Tab-separated table of C-alpha atoms and ligand atoms in Angstrom:
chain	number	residue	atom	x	y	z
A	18	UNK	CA	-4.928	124.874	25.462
A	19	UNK	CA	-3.795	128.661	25.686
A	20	UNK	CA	-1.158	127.597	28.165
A	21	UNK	CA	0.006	125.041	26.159
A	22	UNK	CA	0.497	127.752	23.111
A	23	UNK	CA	1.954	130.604	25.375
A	24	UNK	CA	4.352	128.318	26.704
A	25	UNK	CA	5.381	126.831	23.374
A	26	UNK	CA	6.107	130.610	22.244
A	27	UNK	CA	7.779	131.353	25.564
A	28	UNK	CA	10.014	128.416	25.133
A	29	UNK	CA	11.562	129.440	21.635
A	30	UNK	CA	11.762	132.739	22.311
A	31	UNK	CA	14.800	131.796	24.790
A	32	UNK	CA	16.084	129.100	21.904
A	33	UNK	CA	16.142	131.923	19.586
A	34	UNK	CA	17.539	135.118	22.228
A	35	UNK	CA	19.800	133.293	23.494
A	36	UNK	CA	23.006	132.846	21.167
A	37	UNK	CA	21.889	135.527	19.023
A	38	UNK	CA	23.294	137.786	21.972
A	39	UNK	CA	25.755	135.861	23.782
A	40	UNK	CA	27.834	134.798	20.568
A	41	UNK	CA	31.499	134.074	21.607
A	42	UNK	CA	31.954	134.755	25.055
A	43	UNK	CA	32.516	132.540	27.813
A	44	UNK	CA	29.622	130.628	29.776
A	45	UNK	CA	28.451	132.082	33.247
A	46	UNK	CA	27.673	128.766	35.325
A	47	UNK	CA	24.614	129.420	37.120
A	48	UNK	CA	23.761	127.190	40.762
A	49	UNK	CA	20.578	127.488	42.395
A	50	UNK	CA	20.029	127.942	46.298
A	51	UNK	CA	16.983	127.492	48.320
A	52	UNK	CA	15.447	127.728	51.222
A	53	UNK	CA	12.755	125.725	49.859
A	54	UNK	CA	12.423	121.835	50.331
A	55	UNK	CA	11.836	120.009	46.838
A	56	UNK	CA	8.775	117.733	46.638
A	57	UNK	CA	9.586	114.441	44.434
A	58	UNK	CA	11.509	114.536	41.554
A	59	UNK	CA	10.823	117.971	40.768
A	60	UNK	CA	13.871	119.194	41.338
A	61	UNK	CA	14.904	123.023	41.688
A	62	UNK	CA	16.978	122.890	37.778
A	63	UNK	CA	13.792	122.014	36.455
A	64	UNK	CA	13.407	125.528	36.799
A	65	UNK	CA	15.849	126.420	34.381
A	66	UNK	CA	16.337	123.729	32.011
A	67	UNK	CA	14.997	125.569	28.906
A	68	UNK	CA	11.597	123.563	28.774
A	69	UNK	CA	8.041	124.915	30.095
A	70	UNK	CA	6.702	121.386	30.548
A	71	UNK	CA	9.238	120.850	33.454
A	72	UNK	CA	8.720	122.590	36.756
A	73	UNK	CA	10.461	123.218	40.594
A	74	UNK	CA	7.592	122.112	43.169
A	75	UNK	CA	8.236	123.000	46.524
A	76	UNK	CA	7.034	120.279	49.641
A	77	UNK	CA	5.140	122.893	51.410
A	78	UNK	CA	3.998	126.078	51.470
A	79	UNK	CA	6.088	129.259	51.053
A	80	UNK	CA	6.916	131.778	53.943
A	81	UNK	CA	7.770	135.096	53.926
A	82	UNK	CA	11.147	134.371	54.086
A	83	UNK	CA	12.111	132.104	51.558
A	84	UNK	CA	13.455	132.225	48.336
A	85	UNK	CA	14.696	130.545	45.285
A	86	UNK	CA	18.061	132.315	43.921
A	87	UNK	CA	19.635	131.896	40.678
A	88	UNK	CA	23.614	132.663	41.958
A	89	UNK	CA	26.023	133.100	38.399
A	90	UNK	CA	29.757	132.629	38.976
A	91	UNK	CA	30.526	135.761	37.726
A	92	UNK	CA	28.940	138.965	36.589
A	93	UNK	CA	26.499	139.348	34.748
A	94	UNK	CA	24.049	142.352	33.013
A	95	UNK	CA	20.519	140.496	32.907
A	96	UNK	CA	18.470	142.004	29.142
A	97	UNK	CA	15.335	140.715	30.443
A	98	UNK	CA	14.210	138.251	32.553
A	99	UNK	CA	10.817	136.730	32.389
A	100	UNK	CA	9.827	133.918	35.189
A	101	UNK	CA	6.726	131.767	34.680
A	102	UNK	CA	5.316	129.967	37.941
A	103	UNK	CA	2.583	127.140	38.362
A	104	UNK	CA	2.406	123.884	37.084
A	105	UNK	CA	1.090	122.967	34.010
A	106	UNK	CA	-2.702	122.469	35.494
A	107	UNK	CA	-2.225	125.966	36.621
A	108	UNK	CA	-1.938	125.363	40.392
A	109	UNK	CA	1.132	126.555	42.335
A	110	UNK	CA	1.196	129.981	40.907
A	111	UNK	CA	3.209	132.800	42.519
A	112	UNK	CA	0.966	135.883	42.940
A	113	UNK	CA	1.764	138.290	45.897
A	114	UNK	CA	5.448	137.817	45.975
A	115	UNK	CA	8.264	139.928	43.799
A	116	UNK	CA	11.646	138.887	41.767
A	117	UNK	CA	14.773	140.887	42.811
A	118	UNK	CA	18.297	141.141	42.024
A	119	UNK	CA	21.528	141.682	43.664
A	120	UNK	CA	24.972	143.218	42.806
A	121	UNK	CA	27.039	141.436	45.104
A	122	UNK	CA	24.724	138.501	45.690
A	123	UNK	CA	23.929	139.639	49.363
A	124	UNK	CA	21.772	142.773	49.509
A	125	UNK	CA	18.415	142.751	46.642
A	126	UNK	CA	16.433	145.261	45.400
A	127	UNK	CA	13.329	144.325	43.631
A	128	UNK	CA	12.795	143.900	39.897
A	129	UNK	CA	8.919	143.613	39.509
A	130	UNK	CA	5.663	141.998	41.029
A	131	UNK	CA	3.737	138.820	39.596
A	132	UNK	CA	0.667	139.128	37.703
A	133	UNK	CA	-1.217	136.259	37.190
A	134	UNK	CA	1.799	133.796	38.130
A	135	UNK	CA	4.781	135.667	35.662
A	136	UNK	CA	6.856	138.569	36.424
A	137	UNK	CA	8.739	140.629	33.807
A	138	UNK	CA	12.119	142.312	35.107
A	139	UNK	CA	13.264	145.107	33.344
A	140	UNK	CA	16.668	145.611	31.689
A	141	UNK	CA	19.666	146.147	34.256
A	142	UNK	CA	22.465	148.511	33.458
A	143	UNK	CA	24.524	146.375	36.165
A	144	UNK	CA	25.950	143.361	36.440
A	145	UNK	CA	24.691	141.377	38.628
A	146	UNK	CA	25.819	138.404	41.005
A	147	UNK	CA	21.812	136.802	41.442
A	148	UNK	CA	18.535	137.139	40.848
A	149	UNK	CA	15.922	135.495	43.035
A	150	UNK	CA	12.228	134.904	43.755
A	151	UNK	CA	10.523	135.661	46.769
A	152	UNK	CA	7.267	134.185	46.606
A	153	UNK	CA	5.694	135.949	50.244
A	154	UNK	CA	3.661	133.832	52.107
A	155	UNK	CA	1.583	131.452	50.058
A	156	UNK	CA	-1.642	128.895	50.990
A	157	UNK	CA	-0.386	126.249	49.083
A	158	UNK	CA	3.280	124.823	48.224
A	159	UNK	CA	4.193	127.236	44.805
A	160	UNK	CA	6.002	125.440	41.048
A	161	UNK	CA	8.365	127.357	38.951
A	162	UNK	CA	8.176	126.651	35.600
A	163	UNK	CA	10.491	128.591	34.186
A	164	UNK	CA	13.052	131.678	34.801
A	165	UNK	CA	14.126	132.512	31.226
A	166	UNK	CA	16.305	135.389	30.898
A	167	UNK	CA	18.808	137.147	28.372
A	168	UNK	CA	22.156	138.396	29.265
A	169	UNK	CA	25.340	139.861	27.978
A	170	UNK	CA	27.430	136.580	28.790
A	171	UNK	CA	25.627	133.142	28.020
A	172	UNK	CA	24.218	131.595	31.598
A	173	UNK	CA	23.411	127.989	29.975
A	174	UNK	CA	20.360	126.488	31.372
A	175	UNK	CA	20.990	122.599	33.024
A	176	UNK	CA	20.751	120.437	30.394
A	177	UNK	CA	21.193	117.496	32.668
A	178	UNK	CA	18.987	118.695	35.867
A	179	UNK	CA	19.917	117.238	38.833
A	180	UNK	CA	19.447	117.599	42.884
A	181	UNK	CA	21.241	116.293	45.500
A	182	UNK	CA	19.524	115.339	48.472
A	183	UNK	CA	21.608	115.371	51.785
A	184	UNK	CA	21.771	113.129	54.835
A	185	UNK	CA	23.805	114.079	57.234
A	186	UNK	CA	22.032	112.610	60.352
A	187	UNK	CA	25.064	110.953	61.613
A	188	UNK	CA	27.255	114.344	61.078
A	189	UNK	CA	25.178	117.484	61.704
A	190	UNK	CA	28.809	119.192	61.818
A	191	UNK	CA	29.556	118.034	58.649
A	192	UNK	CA	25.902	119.328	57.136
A	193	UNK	CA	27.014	122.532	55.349
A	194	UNK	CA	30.355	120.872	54.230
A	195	UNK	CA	28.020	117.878	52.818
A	196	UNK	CA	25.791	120.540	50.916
A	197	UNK	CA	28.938	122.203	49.127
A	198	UNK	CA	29.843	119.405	48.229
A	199	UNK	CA	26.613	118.199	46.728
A	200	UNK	CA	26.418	121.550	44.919
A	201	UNK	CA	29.993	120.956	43.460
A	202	UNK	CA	29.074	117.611	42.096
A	203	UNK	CA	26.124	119.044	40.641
A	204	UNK	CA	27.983	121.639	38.979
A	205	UNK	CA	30.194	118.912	37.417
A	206	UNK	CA	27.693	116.815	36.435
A	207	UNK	CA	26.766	118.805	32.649
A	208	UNK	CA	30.456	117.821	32.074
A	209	UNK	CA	30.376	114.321	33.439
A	210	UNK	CA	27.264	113.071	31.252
A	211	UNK	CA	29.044	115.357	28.161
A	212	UNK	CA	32.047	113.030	28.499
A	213	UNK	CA	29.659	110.024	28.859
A	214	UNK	CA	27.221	110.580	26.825
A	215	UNK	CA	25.493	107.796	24.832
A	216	UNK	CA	22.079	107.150	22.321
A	217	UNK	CA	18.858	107.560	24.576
A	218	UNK	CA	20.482	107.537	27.967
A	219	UNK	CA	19.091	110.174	30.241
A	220	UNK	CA	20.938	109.945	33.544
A	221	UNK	CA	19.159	110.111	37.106
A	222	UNK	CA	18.344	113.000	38.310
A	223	UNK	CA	17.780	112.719	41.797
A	224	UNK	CA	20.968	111.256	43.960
A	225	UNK	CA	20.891	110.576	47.469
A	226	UNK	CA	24.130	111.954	49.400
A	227	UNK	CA	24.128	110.212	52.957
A	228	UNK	CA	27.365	110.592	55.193
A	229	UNK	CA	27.357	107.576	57.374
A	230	UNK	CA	29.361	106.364	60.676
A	231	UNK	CA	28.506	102.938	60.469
A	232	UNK	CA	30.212	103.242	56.851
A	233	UNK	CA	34.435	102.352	56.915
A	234	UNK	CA	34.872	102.694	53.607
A	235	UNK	CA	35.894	105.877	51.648
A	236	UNK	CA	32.733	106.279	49.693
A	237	UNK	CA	30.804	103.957	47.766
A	238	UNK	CA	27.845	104.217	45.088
A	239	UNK	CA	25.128	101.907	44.554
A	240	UNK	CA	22.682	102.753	41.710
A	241	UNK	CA	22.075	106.015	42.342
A	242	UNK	CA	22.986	106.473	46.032
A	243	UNK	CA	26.319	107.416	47.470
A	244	UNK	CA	27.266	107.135	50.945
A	245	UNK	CA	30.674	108.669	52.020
A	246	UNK	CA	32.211	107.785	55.712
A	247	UNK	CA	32.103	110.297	58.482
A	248	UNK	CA	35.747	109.324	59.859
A	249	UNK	CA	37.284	109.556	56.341
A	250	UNK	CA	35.252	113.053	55.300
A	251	UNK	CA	35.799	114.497	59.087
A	252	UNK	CA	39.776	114.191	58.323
A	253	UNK	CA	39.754	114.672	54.415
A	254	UNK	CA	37.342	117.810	54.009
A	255	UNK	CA	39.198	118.920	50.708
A	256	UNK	CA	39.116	115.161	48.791
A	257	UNK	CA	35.888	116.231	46.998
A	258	UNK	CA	36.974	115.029	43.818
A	259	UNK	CA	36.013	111.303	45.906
A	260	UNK	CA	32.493	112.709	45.709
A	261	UNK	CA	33.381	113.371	41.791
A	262	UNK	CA	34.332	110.154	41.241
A	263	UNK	CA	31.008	108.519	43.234
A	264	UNK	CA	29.036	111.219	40.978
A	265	UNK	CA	31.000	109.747	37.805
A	266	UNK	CA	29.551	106.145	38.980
A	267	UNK	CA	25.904	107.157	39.567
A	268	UNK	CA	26.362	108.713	35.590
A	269	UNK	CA	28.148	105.024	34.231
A	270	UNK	CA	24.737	103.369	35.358
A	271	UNK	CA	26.146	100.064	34.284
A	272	UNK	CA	23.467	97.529	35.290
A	273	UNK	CA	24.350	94.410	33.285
A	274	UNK	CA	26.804	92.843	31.183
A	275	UNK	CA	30.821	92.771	31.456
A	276	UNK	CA	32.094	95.616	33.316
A	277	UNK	CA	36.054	94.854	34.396
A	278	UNK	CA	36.692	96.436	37.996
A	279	UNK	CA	39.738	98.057	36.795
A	280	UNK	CA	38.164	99.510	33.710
A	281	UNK	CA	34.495	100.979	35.993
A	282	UNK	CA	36.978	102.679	38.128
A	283	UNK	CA	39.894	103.725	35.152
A	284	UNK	CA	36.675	105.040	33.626
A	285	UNK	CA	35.636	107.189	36.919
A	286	UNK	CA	39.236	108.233	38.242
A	287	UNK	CA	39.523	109.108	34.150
A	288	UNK	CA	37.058	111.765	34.434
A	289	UNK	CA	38.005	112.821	37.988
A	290	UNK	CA	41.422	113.069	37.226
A	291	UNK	CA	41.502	114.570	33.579
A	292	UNK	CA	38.668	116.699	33.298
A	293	UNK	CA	37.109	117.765	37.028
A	294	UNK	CA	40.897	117.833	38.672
A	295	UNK	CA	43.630	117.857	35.868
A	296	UNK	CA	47.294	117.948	37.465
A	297	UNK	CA	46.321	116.280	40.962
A	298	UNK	CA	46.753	113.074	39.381
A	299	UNK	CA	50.442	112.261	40.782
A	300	UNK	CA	53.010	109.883	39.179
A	301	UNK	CA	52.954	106.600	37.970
A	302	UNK	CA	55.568	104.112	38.746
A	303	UNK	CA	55.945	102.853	35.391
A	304	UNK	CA	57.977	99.608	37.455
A	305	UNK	CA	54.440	98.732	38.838
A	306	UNK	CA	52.202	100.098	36.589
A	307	UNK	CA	49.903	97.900	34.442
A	308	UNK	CA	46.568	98.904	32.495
A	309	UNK	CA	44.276	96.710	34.869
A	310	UNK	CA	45.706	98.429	38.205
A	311	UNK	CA	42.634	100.371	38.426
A	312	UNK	CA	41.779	103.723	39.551
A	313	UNK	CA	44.717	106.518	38.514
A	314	UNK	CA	46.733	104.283	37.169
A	315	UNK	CA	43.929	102.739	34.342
A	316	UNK	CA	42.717	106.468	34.156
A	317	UNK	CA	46.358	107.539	33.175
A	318	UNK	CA	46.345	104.131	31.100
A	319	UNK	CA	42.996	105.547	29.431
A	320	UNK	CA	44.162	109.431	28.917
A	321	UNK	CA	47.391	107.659	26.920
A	322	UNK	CA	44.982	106.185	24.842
A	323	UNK	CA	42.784	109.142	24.269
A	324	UNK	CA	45.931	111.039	23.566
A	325	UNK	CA	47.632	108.768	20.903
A	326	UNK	CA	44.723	106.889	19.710
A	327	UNK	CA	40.764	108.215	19.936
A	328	UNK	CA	39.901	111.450	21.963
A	329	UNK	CA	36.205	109.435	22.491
A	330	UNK	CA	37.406	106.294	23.654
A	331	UNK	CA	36.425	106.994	26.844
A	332	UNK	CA	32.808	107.561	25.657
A	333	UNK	CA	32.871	104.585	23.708
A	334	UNK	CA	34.205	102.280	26.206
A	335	UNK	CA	31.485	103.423	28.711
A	336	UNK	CA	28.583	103.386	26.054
A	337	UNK	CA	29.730	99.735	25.525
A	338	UNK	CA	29.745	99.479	29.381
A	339	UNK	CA	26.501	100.988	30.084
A	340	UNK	CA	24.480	98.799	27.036
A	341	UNK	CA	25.964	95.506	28.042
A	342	UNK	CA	28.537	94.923	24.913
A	343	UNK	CA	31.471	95.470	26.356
A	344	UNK	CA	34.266	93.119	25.741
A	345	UNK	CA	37.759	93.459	26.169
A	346	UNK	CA	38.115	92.796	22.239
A	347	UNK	CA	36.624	96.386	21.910
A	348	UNK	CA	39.650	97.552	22.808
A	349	UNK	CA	41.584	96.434	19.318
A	350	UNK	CA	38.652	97.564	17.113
A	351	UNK	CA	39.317	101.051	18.104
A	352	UNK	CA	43.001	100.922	18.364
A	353	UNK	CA	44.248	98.377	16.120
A	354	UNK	CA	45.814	96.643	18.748
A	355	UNK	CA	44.746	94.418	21.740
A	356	UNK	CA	45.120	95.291	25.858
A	357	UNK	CA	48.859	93.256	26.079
A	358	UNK	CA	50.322	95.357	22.830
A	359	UNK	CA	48.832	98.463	24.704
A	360	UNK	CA	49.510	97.804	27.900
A	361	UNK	CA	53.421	97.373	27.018
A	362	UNK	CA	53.560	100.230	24.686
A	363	UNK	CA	51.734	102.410	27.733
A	364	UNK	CA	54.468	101.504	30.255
A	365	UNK	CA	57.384	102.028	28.109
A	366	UNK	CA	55.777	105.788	27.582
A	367	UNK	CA	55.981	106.373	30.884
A	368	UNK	CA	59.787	106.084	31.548
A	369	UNK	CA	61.905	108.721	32.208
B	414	ZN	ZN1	34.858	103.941	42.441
């Protein structure tokens, strides 16, 4: 029962540090790296989501060289930093191995020890680039429950925690291109499920990232797998935002109910387009456009509308999606008018 209190404390302490003094400056995205296999769904944001019932569990043992590194995208001077390890039964602690820090994200110098399975870093007059935990060679596979820290720029914790786990069997050449690009879709996932959000949906937090020869498509997504083709990927390293846009569908979790083609994908190439890429979009042919084309053109179709008519429609059209009550009448309750009055007053926007 102790626990249970310490960690309630623990956990509102951050809530009540944290925007006390980081008021008004711009977020520090934070990534975490690795060397340390994840077992289950225990995934390595867990870590830093904020909450002390959630933990990281690693698959196996530590070693002496691994580590589990909290990288910020920019500079930043850490107040205090307290990490908690071992689950909530107590098992998994971290006791002979240090936390460190590092100016350029490269070289470390350590912070502090662990007593009993928490370590306490001291202020830094620098800014720094990451911390990390070394846990030293351990008996038993460690958890991290929690790295809470304070800083001079806000470093928001992962609010939607997610992991991407890689397959790149069929490509070993493409493996470290495959695991930047899982971290880049996990960066953009906090901003996919805030565009999507909707009452009571918590999206998945494991997805499965396999890059597959046998596969001649582009990429495809099927619950919460995405498989992307080796040919395509080998030849198109820099189309990430087609890993987006399989991210976006993993987050629509549409399962049952009306779901138009044109509007799932308007709906994906919507966020990839306006809010992960903005400008990459290209033109529309407003000849050959119509709302239903799919893809850009229904996600240029659907920015129009968020533009002239309802900045959430997006949300609301993918809430109605994702609880099986869409129909295409939805479109006139929020607009006032139905898909053939927009569609026509769309395409006469777009010419010259
Ligand atoms: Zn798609």
């Amino acid at each position: 029962m102790l626990l249970a209190i310490r960690s309630v404390a623990l956990g509102a302490m951050v809530l009540a540090m944290g925007p006390a003094t980081t008021r008004g400056q711009e977020p520090v995205p934070a990534t975490i790296e690795t060397t340390m296999a994840t077992h289950g769904d225990e995934i390595r944001q867990l870590a830093y989501d904020g909450r002390m019932a959630t933990f990281f569990a690693a698959e196996k043992p530590a070693t002496a060289d691994d580590h589990f590194t909290i990288v910020f995208e920019k500079p930043v001077i850490v107040k205090s930093v307290v990490a908690t390890t071992g689950r909530p039964d107590g098992s998994g602690k971290i006791d002979g191995g240090m936390l460190e820090a590092s100016a350029d994200g490269k070289s470390f110098h350590k912070l502090s020890g662990f007593t009993d399975g928490i370590t306490r870093g001291e202020a830094q007059k620098e800014p720094v680039r990451a911390i990390r935990i070394r846990p030293g060679t351990t008996t038993a596979p460690i958890a991290i429950r929690e790295v809470a820290l304070v800083t001079d720029r806000p470093v928001p914790v992962f609010r939607y925690p997610v992991e991407f786990i890689v397959d790149t069997t069929d490509a070993p050449e493409l493996k470290e291109w495959t695991q930047d690009v899982a971290r880049t879709c996990e960066r953009a996932y906090p901003m996919i499920n805030d565009e999507l959000a909707s009452d009571g949906f918590q999206p998945p937090r494991v997805i499965r990232l396999t890059i597959s020869k046998a596969y001649r498509g582009v990429a495809a997504t099927a619950s919460d797998r995405i498989i992307g083709s080796v040919d395509y990927f080998t030849n198109h390293r820099k189309d990430i935002g087609a890993m987006v846009h399989e991210t976006v569908h993993v987050v629509q979790s549409y399962r049952r109910g009306k779901r138009p083609g044109w509007l799932v994908e308007g709906v994906s190439d919507y966020i990839r387009f306006f809010r992960y890429e903005p400008g990459k979009l290209g033109r529309i042919n407003p000849r050959t456009a119509h709302h239903d084309g799919g893809y850009r053109v229904s996600a240029a179709f659907l920015a129009y509308l968020t533009a002239k008519y309802d900045p959430e429609i997006v949300r609301k059209l993918n809430a109605a999606m994702r609880d099986a009550r869409y129909e295409d009448s939805l479109f006139e309750k929020l607009t006032g008018k139905d898909l053939k009055e927009l569609d026509a007053e769309w395409r006469a926007s777009l010419q010259p």
